[in-house]
């Protein structure tokens, strides 16, 4: 019998990981890789393309930032993230300027849906389209595909401002050299300083590159990660070229500075929530205008979350009963929605609902 927890219970289910930085690799002037080791009894298992969310405390306030794994399970004998310094960014600068070996960090367990089911026999074509630090989850996925799907062809279109800023330049060149028939690297540099042609990915160039590389007989998949405008351009181009929405996956690093406003709900009264989380069944009420995550947090029920703006999917749950309306969704695909997935950080109950996390 699983415990049913009522309104007054104070709950903290979160599996918080305690991680220690055991190595630091300077990838470029502005990007560093951090090798992380969990406390002995903790298990850090993740899929290529996923991220972890670090929890920081500043002036008594809890703040969260997510960073994708640059390491690949079953390929790399370590766990790592790679952080690029953001001008005026609070936590990226902490990582790139201050963190040293032996630094202790607190994080939520891995999450994210920028992942791929793989199998040895499968043969398909995957285009990865990345810019700047967007290479981090893409690099993890590329290593996984090379390891797990030897018949799948990979094209990486990778945009950077200058050659000096290219994260994993050497590693990617080595992979392309070692697997010339499987992996093709197309590096685009905007800066013309060293006499090279300036190449900035735009609609016509992306169309030319995709048509040139396309293997007609294959199933095609596209993984996009980079600044919001870059991904919008790539998504628009691919859709316009006729590739279905379902073949295009995106990872958005840009979190909105403010929570999107609550959507209009036909019956705005309070709703009953029944949540299945970590083997417990939790009953609570969501007041009008309050999202599901906030309703739980207000009761001391610490569900997983990170961006709070419908971007990262850390808070995703499956709706078993009832209707949830989201004020934003930048991560769930059409098939995720059809399967009943919702983002609780921007999800408002339209009826009584039952959700499983
Ligand atoms: C799923 C996911 C995965 C990610 N993976 C990676 C990764 O692998 N590698 C990586 O490097 N990053 C990654 N990111 C991005 C990362 O989480 C951070 O957003 C990034 O490092 C910036 O955080 P920061 O604290 O340094 O910047 P912040 O302090 O949050 O600032 C970000 C920007 O906003 C501006 N800003 C801040 N406050 C204000 C304000 N009040 N008004 C106006 N402007 C303001 C700053 O000047 C800065 O330019 C990922 C994000 C997500 C959601």
Coordinates of C-alpha atoms and ligand atoms in Angstrom, one line a residue:
X1 CA 0.0 0.0 0.0
X2 CA 1.5 3.4 -1.0
X3 CA 1.0 6.3 1.4
X4 CA -1.6 8.9 0.5
X5 CA -0.3 12.2 1.7
X6 CA -2.6 15.1 2.6
X7 CA -2.4 18.8 2.5
X8 CA -0.5 19.3 5.7
X9 CA 2.3 16.9 4.9
X10 CA 5.7 18.5 4.4
X11 CA 7.5 16.5 1.7
X12 CA 10.9 16.6 0.2
X13 CA 11.2 13.7 -2.2
X14 CA 13.9 15.2 -4.4
X15 CA 17.0 13.1 -5.1
X16 CA 19.6 15.8 -4.7
X17 CA 22.9 14.8 -6.0
X18 CA 26.1 15.8 -4.3
X19 CA 28.8 16.2 -6.8
X20 CA 32.5 16.9 -6.6
X21 CA 34.5 18.4 -9.4
X22 CA 37.4 16.0 -10.0
X23 CA 38.9 17.5 -13.2
X24 CA 38.6 20.7 -15.3
X25 CA 39.5 20.9 -18.9
X26 CA 39.9 24.3 -20.6
X27 CA 38.1 23.7 -24.0
X28 CA 38.4 27.3 -25.3
X29 CA 39.1 30.7 -23.8
X30 CA 35.5 30.9 -22.6
X31 CA 34.4 27.3 -22.1
X32 CA 35.5 24.7 -19.6
X33 CA 34.5 21.0 -19.1
X34 CA 34.0 19.9 -15.5
X35 CA 34.3 16.2 -14.6
X36 CA 31.9 15.4 -11.8
X37 CA 31.8 12.6 -9.4
X38 CA 28.7 11.8 -7.3
X39 CA 28.9 10.9 -3.6
X40 CA 29.8 7.2 -3.3
X41 CA 26.3 5.8 -2.6
X42 CA 24.6 8.1 -5.3
X43 CA 23.9 6.9 -8.7
X44 CA 24.3 9.3 -11.7
X45 CA 22.7 7.5 -14.6
X46 CA 21.6 9.6 -17.6
X47 CA 21.1 9.4 -21.4
X48 CA 23.1 11.2 -24.0
X49 CA 21.5 14.6 -24.6
X50 CA 20.2 15.1 -21.1
X51 CA 21.2 17.7 -18.5
X52 CA 21.5 18.3 -14.8
X53 CA 20.2 21.2 -12.9
X54 CA 22.5 22.8 -10.3
X55 CA 21.0 24.4 -7.2
X56 CA 22.8 27.5 -5.9
X57 CA 22.0 29.7 -3.0
X58 CA 22.5 33.5 -3.3
X59 CA 21.5 35.8 -0.5
X60 CA 19.2 33.2 1.0
X61 CA 17.4 32.6 -2.3
X62 CA 17.6 29.3 -4.2
X63 CA 18.5 29.6 -7.9
X64 CA 18.8 26.9 -10.6
X65 CA 20.8 26.5 -13.8
X66 CA 20.8 23.5 -16.1
X67 CA 23.9 22.2 -17.9
X68 CA 23.9 19.4 -20.5
X69 CA 26.2 16.4 -20.2
X70 CA 29.2 16.5 -22.6
X71 CA 30.1 13.0 -21.6
X72 CA 28.3 10.0 -23.0
X73 CA 27.2 7.0 -21.0
X74 CA 28.9 3.7 -21.9
X75 CA 31.4 5.7 -24.0
X76 CA 33.2 8.0 -21.6
X77 CA 34.5 6.6 -18.3
X78 CA 33.5 9.8 -16.5
X79 CA 30.6 12.2 -16.2
X80 CA 31.1 15.8 -17.4
X81 CA 29.3 19.0 -18.3
X82 CA 30.7 21.8 -20.4
X83 CA 29.9 25.5 -19.6
X84 CA 30.4 28.5 -21.8
X85 CA 30.9 31.9 -20.1
X86 CA 28.0 34.3 -20.7
X87 CA 28.8 38.0 -20.5
X88 CA 27.4 39.2 -17.2
X89 CA 26.0 35.7 -16.6
X90 CA 26.0 34.9 -12.9
X91 CA 26.5 31.2 -12.8
X92 CA 28.3 30.5 -16.0
X93 CA 31.0 33.0 -14.8
X94 CA 31.1 31.2 -11.5
X95 CA 31.9 28.0 -13.4
X96 CA 34.4 29.4 -15.8
X97 CA 36.2 31.8 -13.5
X98 CA 35.9 30.4 -9.9
X99 CA 35.2 26.7 -9.7
X100 CA 38.3 24.6 -8.9
X101 CA 39.0 20.9 -8.4
X102 CA 37.3 19.6 -5.3
X103 CA 34.4 22.1 -5.6
X104 CA 31.2 20.6 -4.2
X105 CA 28.0 21.1 -6.1
X106 CA 24.4 20.3 -5.5
X107 CA 22.2 19.2 -8.4
X108 CA 18.9 17.5 -9.3
X109 CA 19.0 14.2 -11.0
X110 CA 19.3 14.2 -14.8
X111 CA 16.4 15.1 -17.0
X112 CA 15.6 16.2 -20.5
X113 CA 14.0 14.9 -23.7
X114 CA 16.7 15.8 -26.2
X115 CA 17.5 12.1 -26.4
X116 CA 17.4 9.2 -28.9
X117 CA 16.4 5.6 -28.7
X118 CA 19.2 3.7 -30.4
X119 CA 19.8 0.2 -31.7
X120 CA 22.7 -1.5 -33.4
X121 CA 20.7 -2.6 -36.5
X122 CA 19.1 0.7 -37.2
X123 CA 20.2 2.7 -40.2
X124 CA 19.0 6.3 -40.6
X125 CA 20.4 9.8 -41.2
X126 CA 20.7 12.3 -38.4
X127 CA 21.5 16.0 -39.0
X128 CA 22.8 17.8 -35.9
X129 CA 22.6 21.6 -36.3
X130 CA 24.3 23.4 -33.5
X131 CA 25.8 26.8 -32.6
X132 CA 28.2 27.8 -29.8
X133 CA 27.5 26.0 -26.6
X134 CA 24.6 24.2 -28.3
X135 CA 27.3 21.6 -29.3
X136 CA 27.4 20.2 -25.7
X137 CA 24.4 17.9 -25.8
X138 CA 24.9 17.3 -29.5
X139 CA 28.5 16.1 -28.9
X140 CA 27.2 13.7 -26.3
X141 CA 24.6 12.4 -28.7
X142 CA 27.0 12.1 -31.6
X143 CA 29.4 9.9 -29.6
X144 CA 26.4 7.7 -28.6
X145 CA 25.2 7.3 -32.2
X146 CA 28.7 6.4 -33.3
X147 CA 28.9 3.8 -30.5
X148 CA 25.4 2.4 -30.7
X149 CA 24.2 2.8 -34.4
X150 CA 27.1 2.0 -36.7
X151 CA 24.9 2.1 -39.8
X152 CA 23.4 5.5 -39.1
X153 CA 24.9 8.5 -41.0
X154 CA 25.6 11.7 -39.1
X155 CA 25.9 15.2 -40.5
X156 CA 26.9 18.0 -38.0
X157 CA 26.4 21.6 -39.1
X158 CA 28.2 23.6 -36.5
X159 CA 28.2 27.4 -36.4
X160 CA 30.7 29.5 -34.5
X161 CA 31.9 33.1 -34.5
X162 CA 35.5 32.3 -34.8
X163 CA 37.7 29.2 -35.0
X164 CA 39.1 29.9 -31.5
X165 CA 35.7 29.6 -30.0
X166 CA 34.9 26.1 -31.4
X167 CA 34.2 23.9 -28.5
X168 CA 35.4 20.3 -29.1
X169 CA 37.1 21.3 -32.3
X170 CA 39.8 18.7 -32.0
X171 CA 37.6 15.9 -30.7
X172 CA 35.1 16.4 -33.5
X173 CA 37.8 16.5 -36.2
X174 CA 39.3 13.3 -34.8
X175 CA 35.8 11.6 -34.9
X176 CA 35.3 12.7 -38.5
X177 CA 38.7 11.4 -39.4
X178 CA 38.2 8.1 -37.7
X179 CA 34.7 7.6 -39.1
X180 CA 34.7 9.2 -42.6
X181 CA 31.8 7.3 -44.0
X182 CA 29.6 7.7 -40.9
X183 CA 30.3 11.2 -39.6
X184 CA 30.6 14.4 -41.6
X185 CA 31.5 17.7 -39.9
X186 CA 30.5 20.9 -41.6
X187 CA 32.1 23.8 -39.6
X188 CA 30.8 27.3 -40.3
X189 CA 32.8 30.3 -39.1
X190 CA 31.3 33.8 -39.2
X191 CA 34.5 35.8 -38.5
X192 CA 36.6 36.6 -41.6
X193 CA 39.7 37.7 -39.6
X194 CA 42.0 34.9 -40.8
X195 CA 41.2 35.2 -44.5
X196 CA 38.5 32.5 -44.5
X197 CA 35.1 33.1 -46.1
X198 CA 32.5 34.2 -43.7
X199 CA 29.9 31.5 -43.5
X200 CA 26.8 32.2 -41.5
X201 CA 24.0 29.7 -41.5
X202 CA 20.8 31.2 -43.0
X203 CA 17.8 29.8 -44.8
X204 CA 19.4 29.4 -48.3
X205 CA 22.7 28.0 -46.9
X206 CA 20.9 25.4 -44.7
X207 CA 18.7 24.3 -47.6
X208 CA 21.8 23.9 -49.8
X209 CA 23.7 21.9 -47.2
X210 CA 20.7 19.6 -46.3
X211 CA 19.9 18.9 -50.0
X212 CA 23.6 18.2 -50.7
X213 CA 24.0 15.8 -47.8
X214 CA 20.5 14.2 -47.9
X215 CA 20.4 10.4 -48.4
X216 CA 16.9 10.1 -49.9
X217 CA 16.3 6.4 -49.0
X218 CA 16.9 7.0 -45.3
X219 CA 14.7 8.0 -42.4
X220 CA 15.8 11.5 -41.4
X221 CA 16.0 13.2 -38.0
X222 CA 17.2 16.7 -37.0
X223 CA 18.5 17.8 -33.7
X224 CA 18.8 21.5 -33.2
X225 CA 20.6 23.4 -30.3
X226 CA 21.7 27.0 -30.3
X227 CA 20.4 30.5 -29.8
X228 CA 16.6 30.9 -30.1
X229 CA 16.8 32.8 -33.4
X230 CA 19.2 30.2 -34.9
X231 CA 16.8 27.4 -34.0
X232 CA 13.8 29.2 -35.3
X233 CA 15.5 29.8 -38.6
X234 CA 16.6 26.1 -38.8
X235 CA 13.2 24.8 -37.8
X236 CA 11.4 27.1 -40.3
X237 CA 13.7 26.0 -43.1
X238 CA 13.3 22.3 -42.4
X239 CA 9.5 22.5 -42.2
X240 CA 9.4 24.6 -45.4
X241 CA 11.6 21.9 -47.1
X242 CA 8.9 19.4 -46.2
X243 CA 10.4 17.6 -43.2
X244 CA 7.7 16.7 -40.6
X245 CA 7.5 18.4 -37.2
X246 CA 8.1 15.1 -35.5
X247 CA 11.5 14.6 -37.2
X248 CA 12.8 17.9 -35.7
X249 CA 14.0 17.9 -32.0
X250 CA 15.1 21.1 -30.2
X251 CA 17.0 21.9 -27.0
X252 CA 16.5 25.4 -25.8
X253 CA 19.1 26.9 -23.5
X254 CA 17.4 30.3 -23.3
X255 CA 15.1 30.6 -20.3
X256 CA 12.6 33.4 -20.3
X257 CA 13.3 36.1 -17.6
X258 CA 9.7 36.0 -16.4
X259 CA 7.1 33.3 -16.0
X260 CA 4.5 33.5 -18.8
X261 CA 1.1 34.7 -17.5
X262 CA -1.5 32.1 -16.6
X263 CA -3.8 31.2 -19.5
X264 CA -7.5 31.8 -19.4
X265 CA -9.4 28.9 -17.8
X266 CA -13.1 28.4 -18.6
X267 CA -13.9 27.4 -15.0
X268 CA -11.4 29.3 -12.9
X269 CA -12.3 27.8 -9.4
X270 CA -9.9 25.7 -7.4
X271 CA -9.1 22.2 -8.7
X272 CA -8.2 18.9 -7.0
X273 CA -4.8 17.5 -7.9
X274 CA -3.8 13.8 -7.4
X275 CA -0.1 13.4 -8.0
X276 CA 1.9 10.1 -8.2
X277 CA 5.4 10.8 -7.4
X278 CA 8.2 8.5 -6.2
X279 CA 5.8 5.8 -5.0
X280 CA 3.6 8.2 -3.1
X281 CA 0.1 9.5 -3.9
X282 CA -0.3 13.1 -3.0
X283 CA -3.7 15.0 -2.8
X284 CA -3.8 18.8 -2.9
X285 CA -5.7 21.7 -4.3
X286 CA -4.6 24.2 -6.9
X287 CA -6.1 27.7 -6.4
X288 CA -7.3 29.7 -9.3
X289 CA -4.4 31.1 -11.4
X290 CA -1.8 28.8 -9.7
X291 CA 0.2 26.4 -11.8
X292 CA 0.5 22.8 -10.7
X293 CA 4.2 23.0 -9.7
X294 CA 3.6 26.1 -7.6
X295 CA 0.5 24.6 -5.9
X296 CA 2.8 21.6 -4.8
X297 CA 5.7 23.8 -3.8
X298 CA 3.4 26.0 -1.7
X299 CA 2.5 22.8 0.3
X300 CA 6.2 22.0 0.8
X301 CA 6.1 19.2 -1.9
X302 CA 9.3 19.5 -3.7
X303 CA 8.6 18.3 -7.3
X304 CA 11.4 18.6 -9.8
X305 CA 11.7 21.8 -11.7
X306 CA 14.3 24.1 -13.3
X307 CA 13.4 26.8 -15.8
X308 CA 9.8 27.5 -14.6
X309 CA 9.0 28.9 -18.1
X310 CA 8.1 25.8 -20.2
X311 CA 11.5 25.4 -21.8
X312 CA 13.5 22.6 -20.2
X313 CA 11.0 19.7 -19.3
X314 CA 12.5 19.0 -15.8
X315 CA 8.9 19.3 -14.4
X316 CA 7.2 17.1 -17.0
X317 CA 4.4 14.7 -15.9
X318 CA 1.9 12.5 -17.6
X319 CA -1.7 13.5 -17.2
X320 CA -3.8 10.3 -16.5
X321 CA -7.1 12.1 -16.0
X322 CA -8.5 15.6 -16.6
X323 CA -7.3 18.6 -18.6
X324 CA -4.2 20.8 -18.2
X325 CA -3.7 24.0 -20.1
X326 CA -0.1 25.2 -20.6
X327 CA 0.8 28.9 -20.9
X328 CA 4.0 27.9 -22.9
X329 CA 5.6 24.8 -24.4
X330 CA 9.0 25.0 -26.1
X331 CA 10.0 21.4 -25.5
X332 CA 7.2 18.8 -25.8
X333 CA 6.6 17.4 -29.3
X334 CA 3.2 16.6 -30.8
X335 CA 3.6 13.0 -29.9
X336 CA 4.6 13.9 -26.3
X337 CA 1.3 15.9 -26.0
X338 CA -0.7 13.1 -27.5
X339 CA 0.8 10.7 -24.9
X340 CA -0.5 13.1 -22.2
X341 CA 2.7 14.8 -21.2
X342 CA 2.4 18.2 -19.6
X343 CA 4.8 20.8 -18.1
X344 CA 3.7 21.4 -14.6
X345 CA 5.7 24.7 -14.2
X346 CA 3.4 26.3 -16.8
X347 CA 0.5 23.8 -16.5
X348 CA -2.9 25.0 -15.0
X349 CA -5.6 22.5 -14.2
X350 CA -8.8 23.1 -16.2
X351 CA -10.5 20.3 -14.3
X352 CA -9.6 18.0 -11.4
X353 CA -6.5 16.1 -12.6
X354 CA -4.4 13.1 -11.9
X355 CA -0.7 13.2 -12.9
X356 CA 2.1 10.8 -12.7
X357 CA 5.7 12.0 -12.6
Ligands
LIG1 C1 18.1 22.5 -20.7 C2 19.3 23.5 -20.7 C3 20.6 23.0 -20.9 C4 21.7 23.9 -20.9 N1 22.9 23.4 -21.2 C5 24.0 24.2 -21.2 C6 25.3 23.8 -21.5 O1 25.5 22.6 -21.7 N2 26.3 24.6 -21.5 C7 26.1 26.0 -21.2 O2 27.1 26.7 -21.3 N3 24.9 26.5 -21.0 C8 23.8 25.6 -20.9 N4 22.6 26.1 -20.6 C9 22.4 27.5 -20.3 C10 22.6 27.7 -18.8 O3 21.6 27.0 -18.0 C11 22.6 29.2 -18.3 O4 21.3 29.7 -18.7 C12 23.7 30.0 -18.8 O5 25.0 29.5 -18.4 C13 23.6 31.5 -18.3 O6 23.5 31.4 -16.9 P1 24.1 32.6 -16.1 O7 23.7 32.4 -14.6 O8 25.6 32.7 -16.3 O9 23.4 33.9 -16.7 P2 22.3 34.8 -16.1 O10 22.8 35.4 -14.9 O11 21.1 34.0 -16.0 O12 22.2 35.8 -17.2 C14 21.9 35.4 -18.6 C15 21.9 36.6 -19.5 O13 20.8 37.4 -19.1 C16 21.3 38.7 -18.8 N5 20.5 39.1 -17.6 C17 20.6 38.6 -16.4 N6 19.8 39.2 -15.6 C18 19.2 40.2 -16.3 C19 18.2 41.2 -16.0 N7 17.7 41.4 -14.8 N8 17.8 42.0 -17.0 C20 18.4 41.9 -18.3 N9 19.3 41.0 -18.6 C21 19.7 40.1 -17.6 C22 22.8 38.6 -18.5 O14 23.4 39.8 -18.8 C23 23.2 37.4 -19.4 O15 23.5 37.9 -20.7 C24 21.5 25.2 -20.6 C25 20.2 25.7 -20.4 C26 19.1 24.8 -20.4 C27 17.7 25.4 -20.1

